[in-house]
CSV table of N, CA and C in Angstrom, one decimal:
chain,number,residue,atom,x,y,z
A,18,MET,N,-12.2,3.6,13.1
A,18,MET,CA,-12.0,2.3,12.5
A,18,MET,C,-11.8,2.5,11.0
A,19,MET,N,-10.9,1.7,10.5
A,19,MET,CA,-10.6,1.8,9.0
A,19,MET,C,-11.6,0.9,8.3
A,20,ASN,N,-11.9,1.3,7.1
A,20,ASN,CA,-12.8,0.6,6.2
A,20,ASN,C,-11.9,-0.2,5.3
A,21,ILE,N,-11.3,-1.3,5.8
A,21,ILE,CA,-10.3,-2.1,5.0
A,21,ILE,C,-11.1,-2.9,4.0
A,22,LYS,N,-11.0,-2.6,2.7
A,22,LYS,CA,-11.7,-3.2,1.7
A,22,LYS,C,-11.0,-4.4,1.1
A,23,GLN,N,-9.7,-4.4,1.1
A,23,GLN,CA,-8.9,-5.4,0.4
A,23,GLN,C,-7.5,-5.5,1.0
A,24,VAL,N,-6.9,-6.7,1.1
A,24,VAL,CA,-5.6,-6.9,1.6
A,24,VAL,C,-4.7,-7.4,0.4
A,25,LEU,N,-3.6,-6.7,0.1
A,25,LEU,CA,-2.7,-7.1,-1.0
A,25,LEU,C,-1.5,-7.7,-0.4
A,26,ASP,N,-1.2,-8.9,-0.8
A,26,ASP,CA,0.1,-9.6,-0.4
A,26,ASP,C,1.1,-9.4,-1.5
A,27,ALA,N,2.0,-8.4,-1.3
A,27,ALA,CA,3.1,-8.2,-2.3
A,27,ALA,C,4.4,-8.6,-1.7
A,28,LYS,N,4.4,-9.5,-0.7
A,28,LYS,CA,5.6,-10.0,-0.1
A,28,LYS,C,6.5,-10.7,-1.2
A,29,ASP,N,7.8,-10.7,-1.0
A,29,ASP,CA,8.7,-11.4,-1.9
A,29,ASP,C,8.7,-10.9,-3.3
A,30,LEU,N,8.1,-9.7,-3.6
A,30,LEU,CA,8.2,-9.1,-4.9
A,30,LEU,C,9.2,-8.0,-4.9
A,31,ALA,N,10.0,-7.9,-6.0
A,31,ALA,CA,11.0,-6.9,-6.1
A,31,ALA,C,10.4,-5.7,-6.7
A,32,CYS,N,11.1,-4.5,-6.5
A,32,CYS,CA,10.7,-3.3,-7.1
A,32,CYS,C,10.8,-3.4,-8.6
A,33,PRO,N,9.8,-2.9,-9.4
A,33,PRO,CA,8.7,-2.1,-9.0
A,33,PRO,C,7.4,-2.8,-8.8
A,34,MET,N,7.4,-4.1,-8.7
A,34,MET,CA,6.1,-4.9,-8.6
A,34,MET,C,5.2,-4.5,-7.4
A,35,PRO,N,5.8,-4.2,-6.2
A,35,PRO,CA,4.8,-3.8,-5.1
A,35,PRO,C,4.0,-2.6,-5.5
A,36,ILE,N,4.6,-1.6,-6.1
A,36,ILE,CA,3.9,-0.4,-6.6
A,36,ILE,C,2.9,-0.7,-7.7
A,37,VAL,N,3.3,-1.5,-8.6
A,37,VAL,CA,2.4,-1.9,-9.7
A,37,VAL,C,1.2,-2.6,-9.2
A,38,ARG,N,1.4,-3.5,-8.3
A,38,ARG,CA,0.3,-4.3,-7.7
A,38,ARG,C,-0.6,-3.4,-6.9
A,39,THR,N,0.0,-2.5,-6.1
A,39,THR,CA,-0.7,-1.5,-5.3
A,39,THR,C,-1.6,-0.6,-6.1
A,40,LYS,N,-1.0,-0.1,-7.2
A,40,LYS,CA,-1.8,0.8,-8.1
A,40,LYS,C,-3.0,0.0,-8.7
A,41,ARG,N,-2.8,-1.2,-9.2
A,41,ARG,CA,-3.9,-2.0,-9.7
A,41,ARG,C,-5.0,-2.3,-8.7
A,42,ALA,N,-4.6,-2.6,-7.5
A,42,ALA,CA,-5.6,-2.8,-6.4
A,42,ALA,C,-6.3,-1.5,-6.1
A,43,MET,N,-5.6,-0.4,-6.0
A,43,MET,CA,-6.3,0.9,-5.7
A,43,MET,C,-7.3,1.2,-6.7
A,44,ASP,N,-7.0,0.9,-8.0
A,44,ASP,CA,-7.9,1.2,-9.1
A,44,ASP,C,-9.3,0.5,-8.9
A,45,THR,N,-9.3,-0.6,-8.1
A,45,THR,CA,-10.6,-1.3,-7.9
A,45,THR,C,-11.4,-0.7,-6.8
A,46,LEU,N,-10.8,0.2,-6.0
A,46,LEU,CA,-11.5,0.7,-4.8
A,46,LEU,C,-12.3,1.9,-5.1
A,47,GLN,N,-13.2,2.2,-4.2
A,47,GLN,CA,-14.0,3.5,-4.2
A,47,GLN,C,-13.3,4.5,-3.3
A,48,SER,N,-13.5,5.7,-3.5
A,48,SER,CA,-13.0,6.8,-2.7
A,48,SER,C,-13.3,6.6,-1.2
A,49,GLY,N,-12.3,6.7,-0.4
A,49,GLY,CA,-12.5,6.5,1.1
A,49,GLY,C,-12.2,5.1,1.6
A,50,GLU,N,-12.2,4.1,0.6
A,50,GLU,CA,-11.9,2.7,1.0
A,50,GLU,C,-10.4,2.6,1.3
A,51,VAL,N,-10.0,1.6,2.1
A,51,VAL,CA,-8.6,1.4,2.5
A,51,VAL,C,-8.1,0.1,1.9
A,52,LEU,N,-6.9,0.1,1.4
A,52,LEU,CA,-6.1,-1.0,1.0
A,52,LEU,C,-5.0,-1.3,2.0
A,53,GLU,N,-5.0,-2.5,2.5
A,53,GLU,CA,-3.9,-3.0,3.3
A,53,GLU,C,-2.9,-3.7,2.5
A,54,VAL,N,-1.6,-3.2,2.5
A,54,VAL,CA,-0.6,-3.8,1.7
A,54,VAL,C,0.5,-4.4,2.5
A,55,HIS,N,1.0,-5.6,2.2
A,55,HIS,CA,2.1,-6.2,2.9
A,55,HIS,C,3.2,-6.4,1.9
A,56,VAL,N,4.4,-5.9,2.2
A,56,VAL,CA,5.5,-5.9,1.3
A,56,VAL,C,6.8,-6.3,2.1
A,57,THR,N,7.8,-6.9,1.4
A,57,THR,CA,9.1,-7.2,2.1
A,57,THR,C,10.2,-6.4,1.4
A,58,ASP,N,9.9,-5.8,0.2
A,58,ASP,CA,10.9,-5.0,-0.5
A,58,ASP,C,11.2,-3.7,0.3
A,59,LYS,N,12.4,-3.6,0.8
A,59,LYS,CA,12.8,-2.5,1.7
A,59,LYS,C,12.6,-1.1,1.0
A,60,GLY,N,12.8,-1.1,-0.4
A,60,GLY,CA,12.6,0.2,-1.1
A,60,GLY,C,11.2,0.7,-1.0
A,61,SER,N,10.2,-0.2,-0.6
A,61,SER,CA,8.8,0.2,-0.5
A,61,SER,C,8.6,1.2,0.6
A,62,ILE,N,9.5,1.2,1.6
A,62,ILE,CA,9.3,2.1,2.7
A,62,ILE,C,9.3,3.6,2.3
A,63,LYS,N,10.0,3.9,1.2
A,63,LYS,CA,10.0,5.2,0.6
A,63,LYS,C,9.1,5.3,-0.6
A,64,ASP,N,9.1,4.2,-1.4
A,64,ASP,CA,8.3,4.2,-2.7
A,64,ASP,C,6.8,4.3,-2.5
A,65,ILE,N,6.3,3.6,-1.6
A,65,ILE,CA,4.8,3.6,-1.4
A,65,ILE,C,4.3,4.9,-0.9
A,66,PRO,N,4.9,5.5,0.1
A,66,PRO,CA,4.5,6.8,0.5
A,66,PRO,C,4.6,7.9,-0.6
A,67,ALA,N,5.7,7.8,-1.3
A,67,ALA,CA,6.0,8.8,-2.4
A,67,ALA,C,4.9,8.6,-3.5
A,68,TRP,N,4.6,7.4,-3.8
A,68,TRP,CA,3.5,7.2,-4.8
A,68,TRP,C,2.2,7.7,-4.3
A,69,ALA,N,1.9,7.4,-3.0
A,69,ALA,CA,0.6,7.8,-2.5
A,69,ALA,C,0.5,9.3,-2.5
A,70,ASN,N,1.6,10.0,-2.1
A,70,ASN,CA,1.6,11.5,-2.1
A,70,ASN,C,1.4,12.0,-3.5
A,71,LYS,N,2.0,11.4,-4.5
A,71,LYS,CA,1.9,11.9,-5.9
A,71,LYS,C,0.5,11.7,-6.4
A,72,THR,N,-0.2,10.6,-6.0
A,72,THR,CA,-1.5,10.3,-6.5
A,72,THR,C,-2.6,10.8,-5.7
A,73,GLY,N,-2.3,11.4,-4.5
A,73,GLY,CA,-3.3,12.0,-3.7
A,73,GLY,C,-4.0,11.1,-2.6
A,74,HIS,N,-3.5,9.8,-2.6
A,74,HIS,CA,-4.0,8.8,-1.6
A,74,HIS,C,-3.3,9.1,-0.3
A,75,GLU,N,-3.9,8.6,0.8
A,75,GLU,CA,-3.4,8.9,2.2
A,75,GLU,C,-2.9,7.6,2.8
A,76,ILE,N,-1.7,7.7,3.3
A,76,ILE,CA,-1.1,6.6,4.1
A,76,ILE,C,-1.8,6.8,5.5
A,77,VAL,N,-2.7,5.9,5.9
A,77,VAL,CA,-3.4,6.0,7.2
A,77,VAL,C,-2.5,5.5,8.3
A,78,LYS,N,-1.8,4.4,8.0
A,78,LYS,CA,-1.0,3.8,9.0
A,78,LYS,C,0.2,3.0,8.3
A,79,HIS,N,1.3,2.9,9.0
A,79,HIS,CA,2.4,2.1,8.5
A,79,HIS,C,3.1,1.5,9.7
A,80,VAL,N,3.3,0.2,9.6
A,80,VAL,CA,4.0,-0.5,10.7
A,80,VAL,C,5.0,-1.5,10.0
A,81,GLU,N,6.0,-1.9,10.8
A,81,GLU,CA,7.0,-2.9,10.4
A,81,GLU,C,7.0,-4.0,11.4
A,82,GLU,N,6.6,-5.2,10.9
A,82,GLU,CA,6.5,-6.4,11.8
A,82,GLU,C,7.5,-7.4,11.2
A,83,SER,N,8.6,-7.6,12.0
A,83,SER,CA,9.7,-8.4,11.6
A,83,SER,C,10.2,-7.9,10.2
A,84,ASP,N,10.1,-8.7,9.2
A,84,ASP,CA,10.6,-8.3,7.8
A,84,ASP,C,9.5,-7.8,6.9
A,85,VAL,N,8.3,-7.7,7.5
A,85,VAL,CA,7.1,-7.3,6.6
A,85,VAL,C,6.7,-5.8,7.0
A,86,LEU,N,6.7,-5.0,5.9
A,86,LEU,CA,6.2,-3.7,6.0
A,86,LEU,C,4.7,-3.7,5.7
A,87,LYS,N,3.9,-3.0,6.5
A,87,LYS,CA,2.4,-3.0,6.3
A,87,LYS,C,2.0,-1.6,6.1
A,88,PHE,N,1.2,-1.3,5.1
A,88,PHE,CA,0.7,0.0,4.8
A,88,PHE,C,-0.8,-0.1,4.7
A,89,TRP,N,-1.5,0.9,5.3
A,89,TRP,CA,-2.9,1.1,5.1
A,89,TRP,C,-3.1,2.4,4.3
A,90,ILE,N,-3.6,2.3,3.0
A,90,ILE,CA,-3.7,3.4,2.1
A,90,ILE,C,-5.2,3.7,1.8
A,91,LYS,N,-5.6,4.9,2.1
A,91,LYS,CA,-7.0,5.3,1.9
A,91,LYS,C,-7.0,6.0,0.5
A,92,LYS,N,-8.0,5.5,-0.3
A,92,LYS,CA,-8.1,6.0,-1.6
A,92,LYS,C,-8.7,7.4,-1.6
A,93,ALA,N,-8.1,8.3,-2.4
A,93,ALA,CA,-8.6,9.7,-2.5
A,93,ALA,C,-9.9,9.7,-3.2
């Protein structure tokens, strides 16, 4: 079971705002906590995993539901 601490609605935001908002939200979490992110910007399908990899955070899960991409990111 995931310890989802916060849900970030970044739908209808253009690049780079989904990453900016994701970073800000992650800064408020403790190590091991999970941020659930909802985005519609198609670039995020590559940008969010690349950012997570660069910063050491883990993409626990990723799904696409209609036009919404959902990521669950575990803080390092």
